[in-house]
Tab-separated table of C-alpha atoms in Angstrom:
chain	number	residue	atom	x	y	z
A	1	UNK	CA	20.862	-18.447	-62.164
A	2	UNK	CA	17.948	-18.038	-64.249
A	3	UNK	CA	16.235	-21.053	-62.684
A	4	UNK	CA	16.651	-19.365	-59.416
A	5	UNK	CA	15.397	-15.917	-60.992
A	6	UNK	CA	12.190	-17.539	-61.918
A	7	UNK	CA	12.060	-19.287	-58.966
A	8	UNK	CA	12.304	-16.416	-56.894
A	9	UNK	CA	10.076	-13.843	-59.209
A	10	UNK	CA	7.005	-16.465	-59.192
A	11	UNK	CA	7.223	-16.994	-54.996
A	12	UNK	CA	7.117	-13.248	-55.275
A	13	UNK	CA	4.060	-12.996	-57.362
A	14	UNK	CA	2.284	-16.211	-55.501
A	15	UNK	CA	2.626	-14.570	-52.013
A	16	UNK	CA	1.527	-10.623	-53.239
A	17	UNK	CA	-1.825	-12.859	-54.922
A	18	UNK	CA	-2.170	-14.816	-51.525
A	19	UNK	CA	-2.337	-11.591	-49.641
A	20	UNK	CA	-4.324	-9.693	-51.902
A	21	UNK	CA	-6.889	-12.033	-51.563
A	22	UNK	CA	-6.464	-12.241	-47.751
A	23	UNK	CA	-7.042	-7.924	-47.880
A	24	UNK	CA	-9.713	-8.601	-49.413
A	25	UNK	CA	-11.431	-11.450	-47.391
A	26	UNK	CA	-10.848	-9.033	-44.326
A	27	UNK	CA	-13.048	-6.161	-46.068
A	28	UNK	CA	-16.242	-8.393	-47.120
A	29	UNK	CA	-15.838	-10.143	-43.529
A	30	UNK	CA	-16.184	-7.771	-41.477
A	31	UNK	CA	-19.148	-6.416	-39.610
A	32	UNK	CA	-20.059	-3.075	-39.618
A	33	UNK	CA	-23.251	-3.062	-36.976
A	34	UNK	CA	-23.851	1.222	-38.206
A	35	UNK	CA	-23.570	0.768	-42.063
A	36	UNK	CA	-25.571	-3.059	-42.394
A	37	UNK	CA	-28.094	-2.562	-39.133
A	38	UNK	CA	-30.012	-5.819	-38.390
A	39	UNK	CA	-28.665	-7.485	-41.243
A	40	UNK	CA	-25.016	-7.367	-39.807
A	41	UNK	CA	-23.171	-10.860	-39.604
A	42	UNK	CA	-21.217	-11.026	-36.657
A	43	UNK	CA	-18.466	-12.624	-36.068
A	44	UNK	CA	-20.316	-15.362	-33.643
A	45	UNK	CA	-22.778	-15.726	-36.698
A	46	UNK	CA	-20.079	-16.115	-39.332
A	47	UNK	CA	-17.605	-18.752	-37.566
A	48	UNK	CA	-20.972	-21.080	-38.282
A	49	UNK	CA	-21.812	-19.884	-41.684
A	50	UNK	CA	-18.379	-19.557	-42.906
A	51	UNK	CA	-16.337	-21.563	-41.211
A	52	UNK	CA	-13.701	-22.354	-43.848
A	53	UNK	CA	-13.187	-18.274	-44.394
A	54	UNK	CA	-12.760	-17.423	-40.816
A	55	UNK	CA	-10.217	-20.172	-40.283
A	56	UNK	CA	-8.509	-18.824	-43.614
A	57	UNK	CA	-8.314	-15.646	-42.225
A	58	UNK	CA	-6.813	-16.713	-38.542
A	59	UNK	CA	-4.248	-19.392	-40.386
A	60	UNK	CA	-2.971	-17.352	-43.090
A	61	UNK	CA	-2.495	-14.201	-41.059
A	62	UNK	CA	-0.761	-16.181	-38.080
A	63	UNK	CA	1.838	-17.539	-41.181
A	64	UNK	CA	1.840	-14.028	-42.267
A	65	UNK	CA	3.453	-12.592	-38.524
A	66	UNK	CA	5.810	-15.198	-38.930
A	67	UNK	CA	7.117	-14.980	-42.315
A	68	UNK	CA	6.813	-11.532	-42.157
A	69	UNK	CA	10.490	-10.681	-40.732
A	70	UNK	CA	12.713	-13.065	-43.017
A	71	UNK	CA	10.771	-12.265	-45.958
A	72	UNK	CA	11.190	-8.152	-45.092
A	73	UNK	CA	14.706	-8.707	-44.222
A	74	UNK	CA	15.401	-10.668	-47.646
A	75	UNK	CA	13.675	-8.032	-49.824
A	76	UNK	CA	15.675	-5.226	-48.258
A	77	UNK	CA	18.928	-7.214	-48.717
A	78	UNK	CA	17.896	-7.617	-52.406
A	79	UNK	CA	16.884	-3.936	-52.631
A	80	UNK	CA	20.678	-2.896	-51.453
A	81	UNK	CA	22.706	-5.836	-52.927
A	82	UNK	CA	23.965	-6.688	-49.376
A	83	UNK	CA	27.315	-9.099	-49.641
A	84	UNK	CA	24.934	-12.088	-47.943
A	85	UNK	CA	22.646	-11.844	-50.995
A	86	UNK	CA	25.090	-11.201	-53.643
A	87	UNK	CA	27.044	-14.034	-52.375
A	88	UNK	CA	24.074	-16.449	-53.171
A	89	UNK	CA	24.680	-15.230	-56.986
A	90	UNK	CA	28.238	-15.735	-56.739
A	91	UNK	CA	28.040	-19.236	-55.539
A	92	UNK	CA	25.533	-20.133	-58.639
A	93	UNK	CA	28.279	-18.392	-60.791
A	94	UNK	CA	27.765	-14.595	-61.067
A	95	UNK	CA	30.941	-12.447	-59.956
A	96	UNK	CA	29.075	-9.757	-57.885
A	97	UNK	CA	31.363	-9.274	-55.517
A	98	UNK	CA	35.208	-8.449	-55.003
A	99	UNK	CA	37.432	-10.053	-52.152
A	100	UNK	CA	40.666	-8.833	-50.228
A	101	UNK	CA	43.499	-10.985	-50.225
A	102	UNK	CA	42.223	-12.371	-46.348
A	103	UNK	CA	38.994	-13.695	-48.217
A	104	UNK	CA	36.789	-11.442	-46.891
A	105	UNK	CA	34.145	-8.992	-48.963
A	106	UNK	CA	35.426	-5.962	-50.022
A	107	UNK	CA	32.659	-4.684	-52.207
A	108	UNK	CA	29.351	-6.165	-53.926
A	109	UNK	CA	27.735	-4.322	-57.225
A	110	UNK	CA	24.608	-6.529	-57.685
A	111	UNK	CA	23.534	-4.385	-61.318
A	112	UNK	CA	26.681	-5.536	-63.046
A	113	UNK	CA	24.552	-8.546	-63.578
A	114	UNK	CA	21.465	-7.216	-66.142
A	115	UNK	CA	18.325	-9.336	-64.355
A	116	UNK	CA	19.372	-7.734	-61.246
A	117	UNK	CA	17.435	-4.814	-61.727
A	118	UNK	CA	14.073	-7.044	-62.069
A	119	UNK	CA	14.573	-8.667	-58.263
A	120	UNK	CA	15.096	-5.241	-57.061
A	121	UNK	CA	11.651	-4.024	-58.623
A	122	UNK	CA	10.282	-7.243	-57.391
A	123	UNK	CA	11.705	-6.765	-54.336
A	124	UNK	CA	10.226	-2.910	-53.945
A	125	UNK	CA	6.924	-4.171	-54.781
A	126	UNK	CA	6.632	-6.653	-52.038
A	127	UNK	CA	8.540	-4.133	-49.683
A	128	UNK	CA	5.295	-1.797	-50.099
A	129	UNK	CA	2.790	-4.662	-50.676
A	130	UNK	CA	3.926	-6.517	-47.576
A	131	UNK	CA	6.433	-4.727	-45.157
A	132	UNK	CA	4.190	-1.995	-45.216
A	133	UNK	CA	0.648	-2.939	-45.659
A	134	UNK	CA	0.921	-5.739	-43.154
A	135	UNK	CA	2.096	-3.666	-39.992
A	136	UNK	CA	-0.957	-0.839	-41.722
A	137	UNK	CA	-3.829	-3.738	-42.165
A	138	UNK	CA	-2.921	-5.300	-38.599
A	139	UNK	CA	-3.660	-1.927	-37.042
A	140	UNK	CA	-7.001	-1.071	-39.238
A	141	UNK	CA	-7.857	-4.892	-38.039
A	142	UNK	CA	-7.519	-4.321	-34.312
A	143	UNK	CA	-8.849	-0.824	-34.281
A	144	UNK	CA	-11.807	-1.974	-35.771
A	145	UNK	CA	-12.436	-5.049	-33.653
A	146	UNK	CA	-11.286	-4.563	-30.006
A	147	UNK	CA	-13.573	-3.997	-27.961
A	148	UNK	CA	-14.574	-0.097	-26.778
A	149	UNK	CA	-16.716	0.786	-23.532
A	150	UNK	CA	-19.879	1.548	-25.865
A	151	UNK	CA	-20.214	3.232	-29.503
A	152	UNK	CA	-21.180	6.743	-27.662
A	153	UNK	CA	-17.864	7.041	-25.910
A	154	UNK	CA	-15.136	4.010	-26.378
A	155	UNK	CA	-13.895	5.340	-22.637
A	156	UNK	CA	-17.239	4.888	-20.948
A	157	UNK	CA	-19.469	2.290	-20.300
A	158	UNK	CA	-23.170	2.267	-18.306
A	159	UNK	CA	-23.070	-0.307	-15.666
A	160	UNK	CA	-26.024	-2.825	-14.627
A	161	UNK	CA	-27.304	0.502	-11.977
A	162	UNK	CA	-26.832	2.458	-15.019
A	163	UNK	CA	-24.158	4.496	-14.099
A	164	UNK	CA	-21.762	5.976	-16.638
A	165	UNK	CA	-18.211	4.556	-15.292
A	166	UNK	CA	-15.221	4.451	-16.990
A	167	UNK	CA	-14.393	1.727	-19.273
A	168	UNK	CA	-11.082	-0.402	-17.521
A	169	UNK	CA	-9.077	-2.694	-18.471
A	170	UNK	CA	-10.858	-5.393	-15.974
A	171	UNK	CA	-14.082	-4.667	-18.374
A	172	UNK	CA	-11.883	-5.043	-21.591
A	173	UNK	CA	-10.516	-8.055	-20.391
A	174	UNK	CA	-13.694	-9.836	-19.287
A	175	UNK	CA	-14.959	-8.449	-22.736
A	176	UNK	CA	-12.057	-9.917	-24.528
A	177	UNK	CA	-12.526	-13.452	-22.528
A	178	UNK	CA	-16.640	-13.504	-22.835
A	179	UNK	CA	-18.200	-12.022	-25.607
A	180	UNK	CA	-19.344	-14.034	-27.999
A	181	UNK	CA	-18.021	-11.832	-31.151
A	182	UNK	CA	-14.924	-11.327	-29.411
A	183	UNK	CA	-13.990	-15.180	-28.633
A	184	UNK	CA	-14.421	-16.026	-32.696
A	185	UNK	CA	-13.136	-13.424	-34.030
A	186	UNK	CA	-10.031	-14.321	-36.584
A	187	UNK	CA	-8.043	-11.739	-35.146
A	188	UNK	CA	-8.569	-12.021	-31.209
A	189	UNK	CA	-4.712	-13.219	-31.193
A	190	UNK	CA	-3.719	-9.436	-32.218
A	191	UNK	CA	-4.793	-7.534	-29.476
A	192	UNK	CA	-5.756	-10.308	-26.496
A	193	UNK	CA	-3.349	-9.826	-23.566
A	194	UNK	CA	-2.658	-6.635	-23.889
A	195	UNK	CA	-4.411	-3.159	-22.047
A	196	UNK	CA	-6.679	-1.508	-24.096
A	197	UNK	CA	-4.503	1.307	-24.837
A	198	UNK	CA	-1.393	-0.844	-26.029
A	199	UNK	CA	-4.010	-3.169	-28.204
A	200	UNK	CA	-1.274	-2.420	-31.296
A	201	UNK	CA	1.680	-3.472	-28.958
A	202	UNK	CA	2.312	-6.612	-31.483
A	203	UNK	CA	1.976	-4.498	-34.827
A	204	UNK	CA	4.811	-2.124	-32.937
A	205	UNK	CA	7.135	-5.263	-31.829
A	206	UNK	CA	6.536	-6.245	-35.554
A	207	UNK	CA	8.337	-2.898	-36.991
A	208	UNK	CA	10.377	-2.820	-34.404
A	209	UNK	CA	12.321	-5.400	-35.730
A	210	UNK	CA	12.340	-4.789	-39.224
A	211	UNK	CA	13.555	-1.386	-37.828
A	212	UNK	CA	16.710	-3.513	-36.291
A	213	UNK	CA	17.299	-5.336	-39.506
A	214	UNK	CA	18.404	-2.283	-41.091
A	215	UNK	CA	21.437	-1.116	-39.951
A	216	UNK	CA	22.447	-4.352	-39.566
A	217	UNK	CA	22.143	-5.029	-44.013
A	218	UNK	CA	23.314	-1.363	-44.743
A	219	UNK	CA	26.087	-0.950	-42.274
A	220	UNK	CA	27.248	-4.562	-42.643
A	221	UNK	CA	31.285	-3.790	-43.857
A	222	UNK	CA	31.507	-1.126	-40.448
A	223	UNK	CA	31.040	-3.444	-37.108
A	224	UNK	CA	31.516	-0.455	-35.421
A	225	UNK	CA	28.570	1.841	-36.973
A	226	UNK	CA	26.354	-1.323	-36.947
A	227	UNK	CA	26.425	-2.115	-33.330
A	228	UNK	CA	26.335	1.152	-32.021
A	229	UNK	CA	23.243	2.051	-34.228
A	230	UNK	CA	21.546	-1.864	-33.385
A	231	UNK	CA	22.659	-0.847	-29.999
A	232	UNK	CA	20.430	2.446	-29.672
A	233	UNK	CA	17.541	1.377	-31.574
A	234	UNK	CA	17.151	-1.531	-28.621
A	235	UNK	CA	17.929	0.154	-25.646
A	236	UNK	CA	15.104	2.395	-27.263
A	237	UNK	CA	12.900	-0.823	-27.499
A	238	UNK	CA	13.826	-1.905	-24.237
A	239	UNK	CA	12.674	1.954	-22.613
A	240	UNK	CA	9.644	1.278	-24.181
A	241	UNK	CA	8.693	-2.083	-22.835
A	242	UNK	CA	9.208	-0.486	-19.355
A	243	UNK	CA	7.433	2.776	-20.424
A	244	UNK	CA	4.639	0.793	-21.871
A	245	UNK	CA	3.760	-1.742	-19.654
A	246	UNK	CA	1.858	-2.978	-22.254
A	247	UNK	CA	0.742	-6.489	-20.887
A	248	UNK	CA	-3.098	-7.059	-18.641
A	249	UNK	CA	-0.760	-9.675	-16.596
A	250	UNK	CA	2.045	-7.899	-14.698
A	251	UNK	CA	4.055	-10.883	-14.969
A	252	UNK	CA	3.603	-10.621	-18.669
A	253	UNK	CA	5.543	-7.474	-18.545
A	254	UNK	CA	8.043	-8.481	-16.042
A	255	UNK	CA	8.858	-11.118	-18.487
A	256	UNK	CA	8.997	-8.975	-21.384
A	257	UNK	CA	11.041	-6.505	-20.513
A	258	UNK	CA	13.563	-9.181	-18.880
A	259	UNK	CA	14.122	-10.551	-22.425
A	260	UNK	CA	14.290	-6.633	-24.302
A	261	UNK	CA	16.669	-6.112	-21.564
A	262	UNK	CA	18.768	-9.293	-22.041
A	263	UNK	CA	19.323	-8.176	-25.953
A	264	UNK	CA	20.701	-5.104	-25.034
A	265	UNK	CA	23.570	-6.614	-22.673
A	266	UNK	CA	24.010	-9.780	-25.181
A	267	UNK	CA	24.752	-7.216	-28.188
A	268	UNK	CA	26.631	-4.953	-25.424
A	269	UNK	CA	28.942	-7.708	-24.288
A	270	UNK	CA	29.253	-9.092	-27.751
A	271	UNK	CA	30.595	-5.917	-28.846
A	272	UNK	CA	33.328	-5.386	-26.149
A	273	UNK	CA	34.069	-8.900	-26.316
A	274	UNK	CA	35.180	-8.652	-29.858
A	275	UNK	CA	38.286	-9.886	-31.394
A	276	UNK	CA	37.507	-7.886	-34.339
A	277	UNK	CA	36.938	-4.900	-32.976
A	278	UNK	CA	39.078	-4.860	-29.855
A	279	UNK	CA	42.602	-6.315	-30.216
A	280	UNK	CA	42.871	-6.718	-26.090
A	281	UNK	CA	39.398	-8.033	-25.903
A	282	UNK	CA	39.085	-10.477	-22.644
A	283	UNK	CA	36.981	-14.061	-22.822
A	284	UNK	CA	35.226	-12.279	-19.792
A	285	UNK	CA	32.488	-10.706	-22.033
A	286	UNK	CA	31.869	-14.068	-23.355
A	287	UNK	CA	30.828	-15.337	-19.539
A	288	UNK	CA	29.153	-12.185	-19.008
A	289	UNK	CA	26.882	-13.301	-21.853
A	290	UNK	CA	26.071	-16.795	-21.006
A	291	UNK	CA	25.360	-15.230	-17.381
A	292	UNK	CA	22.792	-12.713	-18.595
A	293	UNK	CA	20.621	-15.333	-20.592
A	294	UNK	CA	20.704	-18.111	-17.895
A	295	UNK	CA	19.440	-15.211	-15.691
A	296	UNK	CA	17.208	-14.095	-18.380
A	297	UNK	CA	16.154	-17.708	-18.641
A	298	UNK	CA	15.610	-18.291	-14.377
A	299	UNK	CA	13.194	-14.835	-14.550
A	300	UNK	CA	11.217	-16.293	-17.418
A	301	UNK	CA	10.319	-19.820	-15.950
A	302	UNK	CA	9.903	-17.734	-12.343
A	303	UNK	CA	7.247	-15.482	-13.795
A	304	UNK	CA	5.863	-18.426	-15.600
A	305	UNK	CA	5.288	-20.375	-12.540
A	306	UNK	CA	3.890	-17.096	-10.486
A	307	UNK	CA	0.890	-16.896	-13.637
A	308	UNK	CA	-0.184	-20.463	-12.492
A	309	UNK	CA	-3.430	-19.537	-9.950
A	310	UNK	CA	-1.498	-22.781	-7.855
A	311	UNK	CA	1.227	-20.143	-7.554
A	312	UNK	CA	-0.522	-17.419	-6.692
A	313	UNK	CA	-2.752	-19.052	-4.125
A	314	UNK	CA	0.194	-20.506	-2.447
A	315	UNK	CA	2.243	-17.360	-2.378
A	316	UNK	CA	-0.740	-15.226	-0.650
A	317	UNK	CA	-1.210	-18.063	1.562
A	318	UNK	CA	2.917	-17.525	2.853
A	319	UNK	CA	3.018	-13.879	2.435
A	320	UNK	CA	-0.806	-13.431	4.145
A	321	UNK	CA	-1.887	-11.209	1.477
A	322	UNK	CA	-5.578	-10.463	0.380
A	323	UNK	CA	-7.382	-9.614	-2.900
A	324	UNK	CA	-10.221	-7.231	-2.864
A	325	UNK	CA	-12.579	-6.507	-5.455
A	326	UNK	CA	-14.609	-3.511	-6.838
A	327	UNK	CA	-18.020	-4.410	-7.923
A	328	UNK	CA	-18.527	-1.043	-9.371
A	329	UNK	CA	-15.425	-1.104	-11.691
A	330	UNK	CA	-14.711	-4.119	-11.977
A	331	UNK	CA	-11.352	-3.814	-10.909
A	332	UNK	CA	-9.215	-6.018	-8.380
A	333	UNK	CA	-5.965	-5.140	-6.010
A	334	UNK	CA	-4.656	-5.453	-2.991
A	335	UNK	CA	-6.888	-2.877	-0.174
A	336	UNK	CA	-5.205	0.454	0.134
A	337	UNK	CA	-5.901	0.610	-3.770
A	338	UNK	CA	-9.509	-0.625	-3.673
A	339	UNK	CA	-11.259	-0.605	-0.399
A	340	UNK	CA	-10.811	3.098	-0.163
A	341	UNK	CA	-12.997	3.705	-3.479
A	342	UNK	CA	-15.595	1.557	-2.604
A	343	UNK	CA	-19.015	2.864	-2.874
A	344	UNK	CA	-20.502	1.207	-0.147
A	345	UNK	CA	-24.391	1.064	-0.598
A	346	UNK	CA	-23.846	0.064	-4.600
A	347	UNK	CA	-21.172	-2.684	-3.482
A	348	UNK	CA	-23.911	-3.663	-0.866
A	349	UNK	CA	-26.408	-4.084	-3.465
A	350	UNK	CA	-23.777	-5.700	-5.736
A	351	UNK	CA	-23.141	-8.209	-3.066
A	352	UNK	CA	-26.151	-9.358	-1.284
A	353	UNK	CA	-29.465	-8.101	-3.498
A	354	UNK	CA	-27.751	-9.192	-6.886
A	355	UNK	CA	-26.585	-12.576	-5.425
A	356	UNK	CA	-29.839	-13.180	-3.656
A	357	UNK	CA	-32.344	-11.890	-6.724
A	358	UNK	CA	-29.975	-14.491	-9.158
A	359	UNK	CA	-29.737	-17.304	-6.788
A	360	UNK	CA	-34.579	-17.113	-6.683
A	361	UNK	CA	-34.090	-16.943	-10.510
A	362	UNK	CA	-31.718	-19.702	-10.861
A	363	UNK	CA	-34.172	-22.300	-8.417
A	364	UNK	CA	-37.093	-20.983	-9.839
A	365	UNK	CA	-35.744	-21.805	-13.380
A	366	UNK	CA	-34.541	-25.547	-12.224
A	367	UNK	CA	-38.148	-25.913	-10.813
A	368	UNK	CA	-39.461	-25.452	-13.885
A	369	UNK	CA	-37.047	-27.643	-15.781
């Protein structure tokens, strides 16, 4: 036991180091074009210069995301001596816990042992030094880098006629997918994907599930409170994914809520279908649950096939549809949503004058060449 209190106390100390030094990387990194001026490094500037740094940054934050839920989940557990964690001690030894005559756990009291109350300060610190800050730095990281219409007004945006438009999620896509600053910096993987407005839709997902870990560890001796509180918090999730719509690609979001609505019927089913909780529960449930994720599993690879361009092509070919596009905003759809908002003498000049000027400069420049 001591061996594995060591153990556990120096992993502890090694990953709060680790991340301190990744918070700080992230502050002396970034650019800040108001405070620094003409001397700011940008992130198209640094991925040269500092190669090894940036691809610290994207690695270790990438590992980060996905230790960050079993690492959360085991520090909780620790902090409230649930019977999976106490049971580790009493297979090295320690008698933690107490055990009806079926076998099962009646009861766990983690402090009987004297170390104990060490791993739960460990465990507090990293709870605040990790759970926390992660979710907290992820946000400050995003709102700091995704792209805004201009620094004026991070809604608006001049166009090339130098009109004030709004700034849409067409422009903060194309931003996202062309800007030099935006394609190297370490944390494009964040907030790429998603509309401008749900750029934190990842941090969210990320407590949302730490959120779902809870009642499971505290309520884990009362089936009955556990599911019905797991239960709520995602049919809550799964109201939000439709709510949200947080995903550029509509199939994105089809796909996404398909899965936050599959959880909800596999813990629903699950809980009717239980033996332990229903003494006349039927086999049926346990169908019902292999039904829902095949289903779950068909919508996936359908939406998966429609975000192929193939796909799409082919399926406007059959169906005779038509995209249009808005020069002005930058913004496609099918025609009663754009063609009525067209501004006909700027598309005009969009179309012909802007294609014709660019096509003189283009020969003109390979004449030269």
């Amino acid at each position: 036991p001591l061996v594995i209190y060591i153990a556990i106390g120096l992993v502890a100390v090694v990953l709060l180091v680790t991340f301190l030094v990744f918070m700080c990387k992230t502050s002396s990194s970034q650019p800040d074009a108001i405070r620094e001026g003409h001397e700011v490094s940008m992130w198209s500037e640094q991925a040269e210069s500092r190669k090894k740094t940036m691809k610290f940054l994207r690695l270790f934050l990438q590992g980060c995301l996905a230790a960050y839920l079993p690492v959360s989940r085991s520090v909780f557990q620790i902090l409230v001596c649930e019977r999976t964690m106490a049971k580790v001690f009493t297979d090295l030894g320690l008698s933690l816990c107490t055990y009806n005559p079926d076998g099962t756990v009646d009861s766990c009291k983690c402090n009987d042992w004297e170390p104990y109350l060490y791993l739960q300060i460990a465990a507090g610190i990293l709870l605040l030094g990790f759970t926390i800050a992660l979710p907290v730095r992820c946000y400050t990281l995003i709102k700091k880098n995704k792209p805004v219409g201009s620094r004026e007004d991070p809604d608006f945006r001049y166009d090339e006629d130098g009109h004030k438009v709004p700034y849409t999620d067409d422009m903060y896509n194309m931003d996202l997918n062309t800007r030099p600053d935006q394609l190297k910096c370490p944390y494009l993987f964040l907030y790429k994907g998603y509309e401008r407005r749900w750029a934190y839709y990842k941090v969210l997902v990320m407590v949302l599930k730490f959120c779902v870990c809870i009642p499971v560890i505290i309520f884990w001796d009362n089936i009955v409170i556990q599911t019905t509180v797991t239960l709520l918090l995602l049919a809550l999730f799964s109201a939000a994914s439709f709510y949200t719509s947080p995903f550029i690609d509509s199939n994105a979001d089809r796909m996404d809520q398909s899965a936050r609505v599959t959880a909800v019927c596999v813990l629903l089913f699950g809980f009717i279908g239980s033996k332990d909780v229903w003494e006349s529960a039927s086999g049926f449930w346990g169908v019902m649950i292999h039904v829902v994720n095949f289903t779950n599993v068909a919508i996936l690879i359908l939406f998966t096939a429609l975000g192929a361009k193939c796909c799409r092509r082919c399926m406007q070919d059959r169906l005779g549809t038509y995209n249009f596009h808005d020069t002005c905003l930058n913004v496609r759809g099918p025609a009663h949503d754009i063609v009525p908002k067209w501004q006909i003498e700027r598309e005009v000049k969009h179309r012909v004058w802007h294609a014709f000027w660019t096509s003189v400069i283009m020969n003109k420049m390979d004449e030269a060449v």
